[in-house]
């Protein structure tokens, strides 16, 4: 019988259980995938802790993976048994040896993109695609600020920005992470444990500041991010690694220069199968051309998912982490 990670109550990593389960047969419009690798993301922690409520309990966990189609439901013509595929948008349950999900959440995986690579970059890479190519379409010569530049999303953003001729200033928490971000293509880095981020941005931009800040940290960087923006700049808040931003008086956007604010999500951009395919196609092109290389820096057995999440939450990881069924 296949195994999966599930949780019956919210809490710390210890609530995660490694159990036998009976996988669903694919219904009409669904496929069942035998996972070869599963992606680890901060959103998984949000579900485990209850910041984002799970639809049912006990609940599976995880939304990203890559593997091979092992069964198809009625009416499915886009995929067949044996197809290499990847997915990033759930439903919950990717932390499993097999996962059943709707075909509109699945894309075909090119033969020269490895399963671990796909599982390590689908959610993160598609996130960077919408951030840099849609939310604020960066242009050659732009200077931007990107928090957590050595993390999974940040590592991809550094490479993608460099490929586009964009100067990415990345915040990091150590000298080691600064070196990694620069290796991935960051134009400059700021160690927030040693330097004043706003002042360094001012120095690096000769006082111009930046037109856009990409912030996945949340509560701890909210004010700093706003202070790094030019007048009429765009604050892109796309994560809550330090906790959710709360109690915001929107008049602060006026006080700091008629700023814009958006809180986007991957689901809000990849909201149709056609859009998902287009976004994934651009990501796969970047991978196949070697403009982006995915550093799968940590690998954990599926049953060690709690340990992997703890390392991610404590910012002990770099690049991407995958779980191996």
GROMACS .gro file of C-alpha atoms in nm:
model
  325
    1UNK     CA    1   0.000   0.000   0.000
    2UNK     CA    2   0.136   0.347  -0.084
    3UNK     CA    3   0.248   0.583   0.190
    4UNK     CA    4   0.199   0.955   0.241
    5UNK     CA    5   0.253   1.235   0.489
    6UNK     CA    6  -0.065   1.364   0.653
    7UNK     CA    7  -0.166   1.571   0.956
    8UNK     CA    8  -0.479   1.555   1.174
    9UNK     CA    9  -0.418   1.876   1.369
   10UNK     CA   10  -0.221   2.192   1.310
   11UNK     CA   11   0.104   2.259   1.487
   12UNK     CA   12   0.478   2.199   1.463
   13UNK     CA   13   0.663   1.944   1.249
   14UNK     CA   14   0.573   1.672   1.502
   15UNK     CA   15   0.208   1.671   1.383
   16UNK     CA   16   0.316   1.517   1.051
   17UNK     CA   17   0.242   1.144   1.023
   18UNK     CA   18   0.387   0.894   0.773
   19UNK     CA   19   0.101   0.654   0.702
   20UNK     CA   20  -0.037   0.395   0.462
   21UNK     CA   21  -0.328   0.520   0.254
   22UNK     CA   22  -0.560   0.405  -0.022
   23UNK     CA   23  -0.503   0.630  -0.327
   24UNK     CA   24  -0.805   0.749  -0.520
   25UNK     CA   25  -0.871   0.619  -0.868
   26UNK     CA   26  -0.869   0.912  -1.110
   27UNK     CA   27  -1.216   1.046  -1.183
   28UNK     CA   28  -1.322   1.214  -1.503
   29UNK     CA   29  -1.065   1.476  -1.598
   30UNK     CA   30  -0.804   1.350  -1.349
   31UNK     CA   31  -0.472   1.165  -1.359
   32UNK     CA   32  -0.287   0.965  -1.096
   33UNK     CA   33   0.087   1.028  -1.081
   34UNK     CA   34   0.359   0.811  -0.934
   35UNK     CA   35   0.584   1.072  -0.777
   36UNK     CA   36   0.958   1.052  -0.836
   37UNK     CA   37   1.031   1.372  -0.643
   38UNK     CA   38   0.825   1.616  -0.434
   39UNK     CA   39   0.892   1.986  -0.381
   40UNK     CA   40   0.923   2.151  -0.039
   41UNK     CA   41   0.785   2.504  -0.003
   42UNK     CA   42   0.699   2.758   0.266
   43UNK     CA   43   0.331   2.733   0.176
   44UNK     CA   44   0.342   2.373   0.308
   45UNK     CA   45   0.438   2.510   0.649
   46UNK     CA   46   0.152   2.763   0.631
   47UNK     CA   47  -0.096   2.475   0.590
   48UNK     CA   48   0.066   2.266   0.863
   49UNK     CA   49   0.052   2.554   1.114
   50UNK     CA   50  -0.300   2.657   1.018
   51UNK     CA   51  -0.211   2.998   0.872
   52UNK     CA   52  -0.381   2.862   0.561
   53UNK     CA   53  -0.665   2.625   0.656
   54UNK     CA   54  -0.669   2.277   0.504
   55UNK     CA   55  -1.004   2.185   0.343
   56UNK     CA   56  -1.042   1.863   0.545
   57UNK     CA   57  -0.877   1.673   0.830
   58UNK     CA   58  -0.682   1.455   0.824
   59UNK     CA   59  -0.515   1.630   0.533
   60UNK     CA   60  -0.241   1.550   0.290
   61UNK     CA   61   0.027   1.811   0.237
   62UNK     CA   62   0.225   1.961  -0.048
   63UNK     CA   63   0.128   2.090  -0.390
   64UNK     CA   64   0.437   2.029  -0.606
   65UNK     CA   65   0.591   1.723  -0.759
   66UNK     CA   66   0.712   1.541  -1.068
   67UNK     CA   67   0.672   1.186  -1.185
   68UNK     CA   68   0.501   0.956  -1.431
   69UNK     CA   69   0.131   0.918  -1.509
   70UNK     CA   70   0.018   0.573  -1.394
   71UNK     CA   71  -0.358   0.603  -1.454
   72UNK     CA   72  -0.597   0.839  -1.633
   73UNK     CA   73  -0.962   0.912  -1.573
   74UNK     CA   74  -1.248   0.913  -1.818
   75UNK     CA   75  -1.224   1.174  -2.090
   76UNK     CA   76  -0.855   1.248  -2.043
   77UNK     CA   77  -0.685   1.289  -2.380
   78UNK     CA   78  -0.399   1.528  -2.290
   79UNK     CA   79  -0.203   1.261  -2.101
   80UNK     CA   80  -0.145   0.886  -2.119
   81UNK     CA   81   0.014   0.629  -1.893
   82UNK     CA   82   0.392   0.667  -1.890
   83UNK     CA   83   0.399   1.041  -1.964
   84UNK     CA   84   0.655   1.242  -1.770
   85UNK     CA   85   0.473   1.525  -1.593
   86UNK     CA   86   0.509   1.794  -1.328
   87UNK     CA   87   0.271   2.005  -1.122
   88UNK     CA   88   0.283   2.291  -0.872
   89UNK     CA   89  -0.069   2.386  -0.773
   90UNK     CA   90  -0.216   2.099  -0.581
   91UNK     CA   91  -0.466   1.994  -0.455
   92UNK     CA   92  -0.292   1.912  -0.125
   93UNK     CA   93  -0.139   1.567  -0.116
   94UNK     CA   94   0.190   1.584  -0.307
   95UNK     CA   95   0.384   1.452  -0.003
   96UNK     CA   96   0.298   1.103  -0.118
   97UNK     CA   97   0.417   0.812  -0.325
   98UNK     CA   98   0.121   0.867  -0.559
   99UNK     CA   99  -0.103   1.168  -0.610
  100UNK     CA  100  -0.432   1.215  -0.799
  101UNK     CA  101  -0.514   1.558  -0.937
  102UNK     CA  102  -0.703   1.736  -1.218
  103UNK     CA  103  -0.536   1.751  -1.558
  104UNK     CA  104  -0.557   2.132  -1.561
  105UNK     CA  105  -0.297   2.134  -1.282
  106UNK     CA  106  -0.049   1.916  -1.474
  107UNK     CA  107   0.201   1.990  -1.751
  108UNK     CA  108   0.417   1.759  -1.960
  109UNK     CA  109   0.781   1.753  -1.854
  110UNK     CA  110   1.049   1.768  -2.127
  111UNK     CA  111   1.275   1.464  -2.139
  112UNK     CA  112   1.587   1.668  -2.059
  113UNK     CA  113   1.445   1.819  -1.738
  114UNK     CA  114   1.508   1.577  -1.449
  115UNK     CA  115   1.232   1.489  -1.201
  116UNK     CA  116   1.426   1.634  -0.908
  117UNK     CA  117   1.491   1.954  -1.103
  118UNK     CA  118   1.121   1.990  -1.184
  119UNK     CA  119   1.011   1.917  -0.826
  120UNK     CA  120   1.267   2.165  -0.702
  121UNK     CA  121   1.157   2.447  -0.928
  122UNK     CA  122   0.801   2.422  -1.054
  123UNK     CA  123   0.636   2.632  -0.783
  124UNK     CA  124   0.941   2.852  -0.731
  125UNK     CA  125   1.017   2.893  -1.100
  126UNK     CA  126   0.657   2.969  -1.195
  127UNK     CA  127   0.651   3.218  -0.907
  128UNK     CA  128   0.955   3.396  -1.050
  129UNK     CA  129   0.795   3.388  -1.395
  130UNK     CA  130   0.485   3.576  -1.282
  131UNK     CA  131   0.683   3.812  -1.056
  132UNK     CA  132   0.940   3.923  -1.315
  133UNK     CA  133   0.737   3.881  -1.634
  134UNK     CA  134   0.383   3.972  -1.526
  135UNK     CA  135   0.335   4.139  -1.185
  136UNK     CA  136   0.607   4.393  -1.270
  137UNK     CA  137   0.756   4.324  -1.612
  138UNK     CA  138   1.119   4.406  -1.553
  139UNK     CA  139   1.321   4.562  -1.834
  140UNK     CA  140   1.688   4.549  -1.923
  141UNK     CA  141   1.872   4.803  -1.709
  142UNK     CA  142   1.621   4.804  -1.422
  143UNK     CA  143   1.753   4.784  -1.066
  144UNK     CA  144   1.526   4.586  -0.832
  145UNK     CA  145   1.528   4.465  -0.471
  146UNK     CA  146   1.457   4.099  -0.398
  147UNK     CA  147   1.447   3.970  -0.040
  148UNK     CA  148   1.579   3.624   0.057
  149UNK     CA  149   1.795   3.613  -0.254
  150UNK     CA  150   1.970   3.289  -0.157
  151UNK     CA  151   1.649   3.091  -0.100
  152UNK     CA  152   1.469   2.869  -0.346
  153UNK     CA  153   1.272   3.146  -0.519
  154UNK     CA  154   1.552   3.399  -0.481
  155UNK     CA  155   1.813   3.172  -0.639
  156UNK     CA  156   1.600   3.140  -0.949
  157UNK     CA  157   1.515   3.511  -0.951
  158UNK     CA  158   1.885   3.604  -0.945
  159UNK     CA  159   1.952   3.393  -1.253
  160UNK     CA  160   1.640   3.501  -1.442
  161UNK     CA  161   1.706   3.870  -1.370
  162UNK     CA  162   2.065   3.843  -1.491
  163UNK     CA  163   1.950   3.672  -1.811
  164UNK     CA  164   1.718   3.969  -1.871
  165UNK     CA  165   1.991   4.227  -1.807
  166UNK     CA  166   1.834   4.338  -1.478
  167UNK     CA  167   2.040   4.450  -1.176
  168UNK     CA  168   1.905   4.252  -0.881
  169UNK     CA  169   1.996   4.366  -0.531
  170UNK     CA  170   1.939   4.070  -0.301
  171UNK     CA  171   1.904   4.068   0.076
  172UNK     CA  172   2.070   3.777   0.257
  173UNK     CA  173   2.138   3.671   0.616
  174UNK     CA  174   2.504   3.564   0.600
  175UNK     CA  175   2.826   3.599   0.405
  176UNK     CA  176   2.779   3.245   0.272
  177UNK     CA  177   2.436   3.332   0.136
  178UNK     CA  178   2.571   3.654  -0.016
  179UNK     CA  179   2.829   3.452  -0.208
  180UNK     CA  180   2.560   3.214  -0.329
  181UNK     CA  181   2.333   3.496  -0.448
  182UNK     CA  182   2.620   3.659  -0.637
  183UNK     CA  183   2.713   3.325  -0.791
  184UNK     CA  184   2.355   3.299  -0.915
  185UNK     CA  185   2.371   3.642  -1.076
  186UNK     CA  186   2.276   3.900  -0.814
  187UNK     CA  187   2.425   4.237  -0.907
  188UNK     CA  188   2.472   4.325  -0.539
  189UNK     CA  189   2.381   4.180  -0.200
  190UNK     CA  190   2.294   4.329   0.138
  191UNK     CA  191   2.348   4.130   0.459
  192UNK     CA  192   2.056   4.249   0.670
  193UNK     CA  193   2.226   4.120   0.988
  194UNK     CA  194   2.518   4.357   0.936
  195UNK     CA  195   2.395   4.640   0.714
  196UNK     CA  196   2.110   4.891   0.698
  197UNK     CA  197   1.910   4.775   0.397
  198UNK     CA  198   1.755   5.114   0.315
  199UNK     CA  199   2.086   5.298   0.333
  200UNK     CA  200   2.264   5.038   0.119
  201UNK     CA  201   1.989   5.054  -0.144
  202UNK     CA  202   2.027   5.432  -0.143
  203UNK     CA  203   2.403   5.399  -0.194
  204UNK     CA  204   2.375   5.134  -0.463
  205UNK     CA  205   2.119   5.334  -0.662
  206UNK     CA  206   2.284   5.675  -0.611
  207UNK     CA  207   1.977   5.787  -0.421
  208UNK     CA  208   1.725   5.680  -0.686
  209UNK     CA  209   1.594   5.379  -0.487
  210UNK     CA  210   1.411   5.101  -0.678
  211UNK     CA  211   1.088   5.085  -0.880
  212UNK     CA  212   0.986   4.747  -0.736
  213UNK     CA  213   1.054   4.538  -0.425
  214UNK     CA  214   0.977   4.166  -0.418
  215UNK     CA  215   0.914   4.065  -0.056
  216UNK     CA  216   0.843   3.709   0.059
  217UNK     CA  217   0.952   3.772   0.418
  218UNK     CA  218   0.646   3.966   0.538
  219UNK     CA  219   0.619   4.126   0.880
  220UNK     CA  220   0.991   4.178   0.947
  221UNK     CA  221   1.067   4.357   0.619
  222UNK     CA  222   0.742   4.546   0.549
  223UNK     CA  223   0.857   4.896   0.649
  224UNK     CA  224   1.206   4.845   0.510
  225UNK     CA  225   1.067   4.741   0.173
  226UNK     CA  226   0.843   5.046   0.149
  227UNK     CA  227   1.136   5.273   0.234
  228UNK     CA  228   1.342   5.128  -0.052
  229UNK     CA  229   1.088   5.226  -0.318
  230UNK     CA  230   1.090   5.521  -0.553
  231UNK     CA  231   0.784   5.743  -0.563
  232UNK     CA  232   0.499   5.552  -0.725
  233UNK     CA  233   0.699   5.231  -0.685
  234UNK     CA  234   0.542   4.887  -0.651
  235UNK     CA  235   0.557   4.677  -0.335
  236UNK     CA  236   0.509   4.310  -0.425
  237UNK     CA  237   0.432   4.117  -0.104
  238UNK     CA  238   0.421   3.750  -0.200
  239UNK     CA  239   0.503   3.559   0.120
  240UNK     CA  240   0.500   3.553   0.500
  241UNK     CA  241   0.823   3.381   0.604
  242UNK     CA  242   0.850   3.596   0.919
  243UNK     CA  243   0.474   3.617   0.976
  244UNK     CA  244   0.186   3.792   0.804
  245UNK     CA  245   0.178   4.170   0.765
  246UNK     CA  246  -0.105   4.289   0.989
  247UNK     CA  247  -0.266   4.614   1.100
  248UNK     CA  248  -0.158   4.813   0.797
  249UNK     CA  249  -0.298   5.163   0.753
  250UNK     CA  250  -0.310   5.205   0.375
  251UNK     CA  251  -0.241   5.577   0.411
  252UNK     CA  252   0.123   5.479   0.464
  253UNK     CA  253   0.139   5.415   0.089
  254UNK     CA  254   0.055   5.782   0.034
  255UNK     CA  255   0.297   5.904   0.300
  256UNK     CA  256   0.589   5.714   0.147
  257UNK     CA  257   0.534   5.837  -0.208
  258UNK     CA  258   0.201   5.733  -0.362
  259UNK     CA  259   0.316   5.373  -0.365
  260UNK     CA  260   0.140   5.074  -0.518
  261UNK     CA  261   0.088   4.746  -0.331
  262UNK     CA  262  -0.005   4.402  -0.458
  263UNK     CA  263  -0.035   4.063  -0.286
  264UNK     CA  264  -0.017   3.815  -0.576
  265UNK     CA  265  -0.017   3.436  -0.581
  266UNK     CA  266   0.071   3.172  -0.837
  267UNK     CA  267  -0.290   3.054  -0.845
  268UNK     CA  268  -0.402   3.403  -0.940
  269UNK     CA  269  -0.178   3.399  -1.247
  270UNK     CA  270  -0.182   3.033  -1.355
  271UNK     CA  271  -0.562   3.031  -1.336
  272UNK     CA  272  -0.624   2.839  -1.659
  273UNK     CA  273  -0.446   2.539  -1.809
  274UNK     CA  274  -0.345   2.746  -2.110
  275UNK     CA  275  -0.180   3.010  -1.891
  276UNK     CA  276  -0.012   2.740  -1.680
  277UNK     CA  277   0.129   2.575  -1.994
  278UNK     CA  278   0.256   2.910  -2.126
  279UNK     CA  279   0.425   2.995  -1.796
  280UNK     CA  280   0.575   2.646  -1.760
  281UNK     CA  281   0.690   2.659  -2.122
  282UNK     CA  282   0.887   2.977  -2.054
  283UNK     CA  283   1.038   2.822  -1.740
  284UNK     CA  284   1.137   2.502  -1.923
  285UNK     CA  285   1.298   2.710  -2.200
  286UNK     CA  286   1.512   2.887  -1.941
  287UNK     CA  287   1.613   2.550  -1.793
  288UNK     CA  288   1.686   2.389  -2.128
  289UNK     CA  289   1.899   2.684  -2.240
  290UNK     CA  290   2.096   2.669  -1.911
  291UNK     CA  291   2.009   3.032  -1.835
  292UNK     CA  292   1.866   2.891  -1.511
  293UNK     CA  293   2.019   2.601  -1.322
  294UNK     CA  294   1.838   2.453  -1.023
  295UNK     CA  295   2.046   2.378  -0.718
  296UNK     CA  296   1.874   2.090  -0.541
  297UNK     CA  297   2.084   2.145  -0.231
  298UNK     CA  298   1.890   1.925   0.012
  299UNK     CA  299   1.729   1.584  -0.033
  300UNK     CA  300   1.523   1.413   0.237
  301UNK     CA  301   1.336   1.081   0.238
  302UNK     CA  302   0.961   1.145   0.231
  303UNK     CA  303   0.923   1.020   0.590
  304UNK     CA  304   1.162   1.299   0.706
  305UNK     CA  305   0.932   1.577   0.581
  306UNK     CA  306   0.903   1.732   0.927
  307UNK     CA  307   1.280   1.755   0.957
  308UNK     CA  308   1.298   1.916   0.613
  309UNK     CA  309   1.032   2.172   0.702
  310UNK     CA  310   1.211   2.262   1.025
  311UNK     CA  311   1.533   2.330   0.833
  312UNK     CA  312   1.344   2.549   0.586
  313UNK     CA  313   1.165   2.747   0.858
  314UNK     CA  314   1.494   2.805   1.043
  315UNK     CA  315   1.652   2.939   0.720
  316UNK     CA  316   1.916   2.666   0.726
  317UNK     CA  317   1.858   2.572   0.362
  318UNK     CA  318   1.981   2.717   0.036
  319UNK     CA  319   1.849   2.659  -0.314
  320UNK     CA  320   1.577   2.396  -0.337
  321UNK     CA  321   1.483   2.100  -0.119
  322UNK     CA  322   1.311   1.787  -0.247
  323UNK     CA  323   1.148   1.491  -0.074
  324UNK     CA  324   1.211   1.150  -0.226
  325UNK     CA  325   0.930   0.889  -0.200
   0.00000   0.00000   0.00000
